[in-house]
Short mmCIF file of C-alpha atoms in Angstrom, two decimals:
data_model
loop_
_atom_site.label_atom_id
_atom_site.label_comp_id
_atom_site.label_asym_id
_atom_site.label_seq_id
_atom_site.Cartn_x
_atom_site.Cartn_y
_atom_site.Cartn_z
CA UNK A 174 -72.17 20.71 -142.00
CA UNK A 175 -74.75 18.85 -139.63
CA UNK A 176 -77.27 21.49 -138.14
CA UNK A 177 -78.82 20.57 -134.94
CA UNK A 178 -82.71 21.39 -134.50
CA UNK A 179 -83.28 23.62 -131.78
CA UNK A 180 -86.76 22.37 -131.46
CA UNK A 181 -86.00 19.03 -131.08
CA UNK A 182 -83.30 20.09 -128.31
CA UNK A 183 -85.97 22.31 -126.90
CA UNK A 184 -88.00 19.15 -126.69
CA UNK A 185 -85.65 16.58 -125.34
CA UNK A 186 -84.49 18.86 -122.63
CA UNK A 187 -88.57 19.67 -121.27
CA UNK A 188 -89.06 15.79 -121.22
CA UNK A 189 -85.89 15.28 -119.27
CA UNK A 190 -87.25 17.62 -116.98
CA UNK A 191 -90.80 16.98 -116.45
CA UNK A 192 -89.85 12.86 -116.42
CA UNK A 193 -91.96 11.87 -119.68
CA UNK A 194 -93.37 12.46 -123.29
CA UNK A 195 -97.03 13.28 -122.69
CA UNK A 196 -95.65 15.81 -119.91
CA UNK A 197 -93.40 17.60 -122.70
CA UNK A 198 -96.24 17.40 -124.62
CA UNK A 199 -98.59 19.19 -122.71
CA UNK A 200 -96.27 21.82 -121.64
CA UNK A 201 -94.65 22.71 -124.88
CA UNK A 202 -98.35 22.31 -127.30
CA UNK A 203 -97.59 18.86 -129.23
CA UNK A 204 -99.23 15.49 -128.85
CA UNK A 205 -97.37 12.39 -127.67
CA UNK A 206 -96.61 11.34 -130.91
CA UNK A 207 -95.02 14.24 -132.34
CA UNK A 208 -92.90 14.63 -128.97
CA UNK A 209 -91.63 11.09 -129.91
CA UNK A 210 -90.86 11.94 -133.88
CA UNK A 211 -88.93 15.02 -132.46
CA UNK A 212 -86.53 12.36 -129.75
CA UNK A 213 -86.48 10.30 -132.30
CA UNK A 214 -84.89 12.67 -134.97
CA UNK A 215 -82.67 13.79 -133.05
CA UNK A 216 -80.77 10.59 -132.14
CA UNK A 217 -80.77 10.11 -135.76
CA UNK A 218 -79.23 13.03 -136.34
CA UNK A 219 -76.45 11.75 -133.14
CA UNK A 220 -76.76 8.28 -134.03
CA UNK A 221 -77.20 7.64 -130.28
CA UNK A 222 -80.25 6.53 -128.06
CA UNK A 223 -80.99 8.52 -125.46
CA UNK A 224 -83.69 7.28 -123.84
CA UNK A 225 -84.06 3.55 -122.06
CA UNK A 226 -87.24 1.95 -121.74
CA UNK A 227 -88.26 1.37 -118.45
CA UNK A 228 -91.55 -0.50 -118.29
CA UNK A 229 -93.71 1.90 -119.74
CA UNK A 230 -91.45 4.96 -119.09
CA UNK A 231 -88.59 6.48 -121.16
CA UNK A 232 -85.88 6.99 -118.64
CA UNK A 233 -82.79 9.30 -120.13
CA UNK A 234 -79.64 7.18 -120.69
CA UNK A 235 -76.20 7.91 -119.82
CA UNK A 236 -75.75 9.78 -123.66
CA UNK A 237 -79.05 11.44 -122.94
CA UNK A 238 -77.47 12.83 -119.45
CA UNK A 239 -74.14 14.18 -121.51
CA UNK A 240 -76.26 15.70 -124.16
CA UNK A 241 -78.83 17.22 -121.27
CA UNK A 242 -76.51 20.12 -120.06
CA UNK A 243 -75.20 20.88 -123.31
CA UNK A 244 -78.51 21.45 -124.80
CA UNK A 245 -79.51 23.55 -122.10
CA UNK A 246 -76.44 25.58 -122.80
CA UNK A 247 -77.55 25.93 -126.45
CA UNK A 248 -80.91 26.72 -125.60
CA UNK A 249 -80.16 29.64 -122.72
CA UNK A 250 -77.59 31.03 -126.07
CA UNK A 251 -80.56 31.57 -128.47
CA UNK A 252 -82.61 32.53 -125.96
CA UNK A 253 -80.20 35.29 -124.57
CA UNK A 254 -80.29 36.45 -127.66
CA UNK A 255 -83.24 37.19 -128.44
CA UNK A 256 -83.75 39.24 -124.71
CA UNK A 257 -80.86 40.82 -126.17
CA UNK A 258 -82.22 42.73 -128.78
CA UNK A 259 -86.14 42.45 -127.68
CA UNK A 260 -87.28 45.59 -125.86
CA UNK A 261 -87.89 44.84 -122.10
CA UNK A 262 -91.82 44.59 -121.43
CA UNK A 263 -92.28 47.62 -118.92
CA UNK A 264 -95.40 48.03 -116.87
CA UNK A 265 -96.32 49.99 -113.69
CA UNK A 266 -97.77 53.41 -112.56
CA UNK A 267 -95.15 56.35 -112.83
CA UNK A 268 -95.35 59.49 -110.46
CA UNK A 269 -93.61 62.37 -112.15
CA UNK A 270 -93.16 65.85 -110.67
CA UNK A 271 -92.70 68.72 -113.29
CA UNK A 272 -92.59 72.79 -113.66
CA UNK A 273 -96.14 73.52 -116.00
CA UNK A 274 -94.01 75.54 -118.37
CA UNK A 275 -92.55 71.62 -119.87
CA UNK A 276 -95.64 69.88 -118.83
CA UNK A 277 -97.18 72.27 -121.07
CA UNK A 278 -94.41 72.22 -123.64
CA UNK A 279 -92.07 68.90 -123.37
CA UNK A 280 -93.95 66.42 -122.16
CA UNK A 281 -96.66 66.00 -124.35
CA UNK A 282 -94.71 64.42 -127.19
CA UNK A 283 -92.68 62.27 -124.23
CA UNK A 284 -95.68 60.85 -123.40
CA UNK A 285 -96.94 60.20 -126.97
CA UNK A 286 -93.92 58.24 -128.10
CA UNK A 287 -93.21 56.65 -124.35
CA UNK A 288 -97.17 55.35 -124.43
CA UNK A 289 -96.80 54.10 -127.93
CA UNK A 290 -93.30 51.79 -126.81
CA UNK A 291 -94.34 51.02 -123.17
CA UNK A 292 -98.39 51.08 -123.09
CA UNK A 293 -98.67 49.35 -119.91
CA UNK A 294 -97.00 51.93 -117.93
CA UNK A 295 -99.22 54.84 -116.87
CA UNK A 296 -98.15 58.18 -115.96
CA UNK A 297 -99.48 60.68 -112.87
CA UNK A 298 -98.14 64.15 -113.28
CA UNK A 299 -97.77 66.97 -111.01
CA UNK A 300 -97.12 69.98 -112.11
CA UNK A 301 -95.98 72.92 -109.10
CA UNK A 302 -92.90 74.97 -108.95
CA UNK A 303 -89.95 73.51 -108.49
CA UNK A 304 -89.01 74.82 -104.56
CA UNK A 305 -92.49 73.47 -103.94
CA UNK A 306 -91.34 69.72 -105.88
CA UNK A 307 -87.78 69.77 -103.89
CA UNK A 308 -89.83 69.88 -100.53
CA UNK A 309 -88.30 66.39 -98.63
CA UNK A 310 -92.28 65.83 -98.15
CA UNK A 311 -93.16 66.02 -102.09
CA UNK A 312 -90.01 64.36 -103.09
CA UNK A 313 -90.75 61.09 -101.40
CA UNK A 314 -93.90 60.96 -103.30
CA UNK A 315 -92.74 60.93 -106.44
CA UNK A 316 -90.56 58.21 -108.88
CA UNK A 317 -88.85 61.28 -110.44
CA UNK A 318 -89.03 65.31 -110.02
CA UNK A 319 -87.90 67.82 -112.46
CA UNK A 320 -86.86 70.86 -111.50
CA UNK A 321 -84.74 74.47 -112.16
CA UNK A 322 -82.40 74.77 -109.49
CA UNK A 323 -79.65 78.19 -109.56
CA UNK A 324 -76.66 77.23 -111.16
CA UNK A 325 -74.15 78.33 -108.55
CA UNK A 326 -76.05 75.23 -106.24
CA UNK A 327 -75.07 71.91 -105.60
CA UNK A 328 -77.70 69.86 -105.62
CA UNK A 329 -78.44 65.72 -105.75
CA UNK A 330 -79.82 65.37 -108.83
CA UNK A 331 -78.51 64.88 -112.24
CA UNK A 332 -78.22 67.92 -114.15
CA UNK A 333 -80.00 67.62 -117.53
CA UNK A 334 -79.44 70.58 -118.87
CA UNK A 335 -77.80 74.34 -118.42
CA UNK A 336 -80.26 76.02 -120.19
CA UNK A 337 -80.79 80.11 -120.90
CA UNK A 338 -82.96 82.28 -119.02
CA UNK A 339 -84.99 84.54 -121.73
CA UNK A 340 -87.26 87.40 -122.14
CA UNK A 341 -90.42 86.53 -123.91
CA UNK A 342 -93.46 88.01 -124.63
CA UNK A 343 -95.31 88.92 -127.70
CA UNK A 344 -93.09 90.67 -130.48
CA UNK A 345 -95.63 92.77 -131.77
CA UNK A 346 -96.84 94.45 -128.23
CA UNK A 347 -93.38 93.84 -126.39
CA UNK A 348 -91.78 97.31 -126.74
CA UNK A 349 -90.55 98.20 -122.88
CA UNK A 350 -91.77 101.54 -122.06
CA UNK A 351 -90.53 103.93 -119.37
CA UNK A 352 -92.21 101.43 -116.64
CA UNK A 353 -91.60 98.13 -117.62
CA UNK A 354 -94.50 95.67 -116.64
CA UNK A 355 -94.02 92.08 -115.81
CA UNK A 356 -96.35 88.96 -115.87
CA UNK A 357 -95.07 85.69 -113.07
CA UNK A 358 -95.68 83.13 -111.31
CA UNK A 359 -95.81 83.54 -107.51
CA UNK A 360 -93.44 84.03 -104.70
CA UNK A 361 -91.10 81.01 -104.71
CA UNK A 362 -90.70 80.79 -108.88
CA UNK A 363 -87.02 80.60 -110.02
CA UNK A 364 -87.90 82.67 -112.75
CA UNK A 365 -89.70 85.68 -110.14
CA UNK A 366 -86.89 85.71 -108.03
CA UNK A 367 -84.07 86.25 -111.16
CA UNK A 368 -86.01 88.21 -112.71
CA UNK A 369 -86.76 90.63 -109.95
CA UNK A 370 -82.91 90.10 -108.84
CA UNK A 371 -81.37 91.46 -111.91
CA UNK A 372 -83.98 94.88 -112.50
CA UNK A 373 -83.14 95.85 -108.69
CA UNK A 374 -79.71 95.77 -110.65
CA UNK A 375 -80.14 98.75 -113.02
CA UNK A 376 -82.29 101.82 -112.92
CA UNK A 377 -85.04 100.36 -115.14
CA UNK A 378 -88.47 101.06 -113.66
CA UNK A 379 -90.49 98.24 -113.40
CA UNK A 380 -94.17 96.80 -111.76
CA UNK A 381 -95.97 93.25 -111.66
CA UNK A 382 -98.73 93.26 -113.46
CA UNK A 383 -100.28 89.78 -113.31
CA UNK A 384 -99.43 86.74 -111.04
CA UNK A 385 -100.30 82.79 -112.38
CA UNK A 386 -98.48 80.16 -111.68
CA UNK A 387 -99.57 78.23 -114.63
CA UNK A 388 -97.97 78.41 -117.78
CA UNK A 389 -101.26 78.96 -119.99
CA UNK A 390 -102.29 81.88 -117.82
CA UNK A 391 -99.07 83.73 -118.10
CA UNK A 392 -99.34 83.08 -121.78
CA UNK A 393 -102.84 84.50 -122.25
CA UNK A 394 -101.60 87.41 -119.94
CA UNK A 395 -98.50 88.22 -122.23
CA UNK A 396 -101.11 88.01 -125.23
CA UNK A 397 -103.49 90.54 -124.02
CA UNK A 398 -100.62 92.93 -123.35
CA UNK A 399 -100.27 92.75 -119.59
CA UNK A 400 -96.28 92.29 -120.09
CA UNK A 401 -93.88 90.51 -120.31
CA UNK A 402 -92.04 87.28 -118.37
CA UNK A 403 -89.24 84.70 -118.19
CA UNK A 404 -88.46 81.26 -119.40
CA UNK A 405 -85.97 79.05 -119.90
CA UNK A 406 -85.51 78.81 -123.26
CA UNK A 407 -85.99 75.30 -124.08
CA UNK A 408 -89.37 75.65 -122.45
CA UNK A 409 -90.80 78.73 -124.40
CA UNK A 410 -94.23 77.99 -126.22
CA UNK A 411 -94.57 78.49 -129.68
CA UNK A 412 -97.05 81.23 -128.86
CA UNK A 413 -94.27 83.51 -127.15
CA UNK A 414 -91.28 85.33 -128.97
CA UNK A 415 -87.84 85.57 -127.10
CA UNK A 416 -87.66 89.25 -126.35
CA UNK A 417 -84.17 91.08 -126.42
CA UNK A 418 -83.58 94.58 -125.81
CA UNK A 419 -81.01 96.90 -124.32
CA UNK A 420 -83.05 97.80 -121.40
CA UNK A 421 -83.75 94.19 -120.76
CA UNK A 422 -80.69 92.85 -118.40
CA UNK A 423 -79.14 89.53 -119.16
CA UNK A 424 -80.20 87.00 -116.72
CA UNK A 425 -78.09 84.17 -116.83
CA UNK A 426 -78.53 80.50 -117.20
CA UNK A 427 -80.60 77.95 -114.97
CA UNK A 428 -79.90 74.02 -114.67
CA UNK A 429 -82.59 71.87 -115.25
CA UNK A 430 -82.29 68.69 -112.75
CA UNK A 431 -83.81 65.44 -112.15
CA UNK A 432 -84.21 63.85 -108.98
CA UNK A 433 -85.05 60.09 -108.73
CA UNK A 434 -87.17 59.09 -105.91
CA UNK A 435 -87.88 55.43 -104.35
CA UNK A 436 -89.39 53.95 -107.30
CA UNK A 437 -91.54 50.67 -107.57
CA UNK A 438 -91.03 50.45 -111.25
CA UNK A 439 -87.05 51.18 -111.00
CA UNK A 440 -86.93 49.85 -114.74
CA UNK A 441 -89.52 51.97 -116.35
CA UNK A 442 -88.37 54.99 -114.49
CA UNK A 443 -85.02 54.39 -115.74
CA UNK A 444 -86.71 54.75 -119.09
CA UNK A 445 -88.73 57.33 -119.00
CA UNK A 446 -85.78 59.84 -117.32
CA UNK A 447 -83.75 58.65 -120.87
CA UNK A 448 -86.89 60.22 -122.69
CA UNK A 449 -86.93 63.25 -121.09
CA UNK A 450 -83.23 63.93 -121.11
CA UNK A 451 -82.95 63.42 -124.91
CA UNK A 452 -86.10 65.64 -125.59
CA UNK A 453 -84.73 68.61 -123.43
CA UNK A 454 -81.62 68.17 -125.59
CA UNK A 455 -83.05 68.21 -128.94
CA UNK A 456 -85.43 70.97 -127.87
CA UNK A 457 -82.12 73.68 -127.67
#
């Protein structure tokens, strides 16, 4: 079977447009000549002219006209393809709102495998705690917040995750005496407020022995021996142990959310929200 040159089609239809051979030329990187070799192949190939000599000027002919929008319906085929199965170029600057515990402990390798795909789009994280990221103020200023929100509350965003709420601390110094002592983050944590929820509970004895909001201080605190706290699990750091013990209370299960703001880069955020829902799930 005949098989039509794409590159000659390519060709004819840019001189059709742009009215003449040295224009083609120019535009598509050949001389005049080899613009003219290409036309001239391809009405071999059709046994047709499809070009009339006007004075000096090739003008398309009525076969040239017929073969014009059929080309370019050839042409936008192969080249749909290929945007088919290229990955989209993303660029722009991405404002992401995020707990410390998984800016400490998920989003490193997001970022590592996101910047190696998409290296044009830069990232500007924030971490806080997550009543302080749901404020209407912080929200707006952000392309995408993640947050723990109480399960029994309905909330905008799209849940990502149930995850567990666990005990950790350090196996080898995390025996709960009579007083049990507890390392947080301030007033307004998730974590605080369960946690401090489910001891008034029971008759265990308990005391707050250290206050950080940042992930790597509560770590260094549960190292020393100051206590112990609470994570959810997929965020617990390879330096903690998941602590269970029968004076410990259950306490429960937390959704992980994410909340898409007024992005300028709706594409790339898009994206990146795919990364960090299929590392939270491969993390439990």
């Amino acid at each position: 079977m005949k098989q039509l040159s794409l590159d000659n089609l390519r060709t004819f239809v840019t001189v059709v447009d742009l009215g003449g051979y040295a224009k083609a030329g120019e535009k598509i990187g050949l001389s005049q000549p080899a613009v003219s070799l290409q036309i001239k192949r391809l009405e071999q190939q059709l046994s047709k002219r499809l070009f009339a000599k006007q004075g000096q000027r090739q003008v398309v002919n009525q076969d040239g006209l017929s073969l014009y929008k059929t080309a370019q319906t050839m042409l936008d085929l192969n080249d749909g393809i290929f945007r088919q199965f290229q990955p989209t170029s993303l660029k722009g600057r991405l404002r992401l709102g995020i707990p410390s515990e998984f800016a400490t402990t998920l989003l490193p390798s997001i970022i590592g495998e996101f910047g190696k795909l998409y290296p044009d789009v830069s990232l500007e994280v924030t971490s806080a705690l997550s009543k302080s990221l749901l404020e209407d103020e912080a929200l707006s200023s952000f392309d995408l917040v993640m947050a723990l929100v109480d399960p029994d509350i309905e909330v905008d965003g799209q849940v990502l995750l149930i995850d567990e709420l666990v005990w950790v601390g350090d196996r080898n110094l995390a025996n709960p005496q009579s007083i049990l002592s507890l390392v947080l983050a301030p007033d307004g944590c998730v974590y605080r407020s369960r946690v401090i929820s489910k001891l008034k509970q029971q008759t265990q004895q308990w005391r707050i022995s250290y206050t950080n909001a940042d992930l790597s201080g509560i770590t260094a605190a549960i190292k020393q021996g100051l206590g112990i706290s609470a994570l959810a699990k997929s965020s617990v750091p390879k330096q903690l142990d998941i602590i269970r013990h029968n004076h410990l209370p259950e306490l429960g299960a937390i959704k992980i959310c994410l909340f898409t703001g007024k992005s300028q880069h709706p594409q790339a955020s898009g994206k990146f929200a795919k990364f960090i829902q299929s590392r939270l799930v491969q993390s439990t």
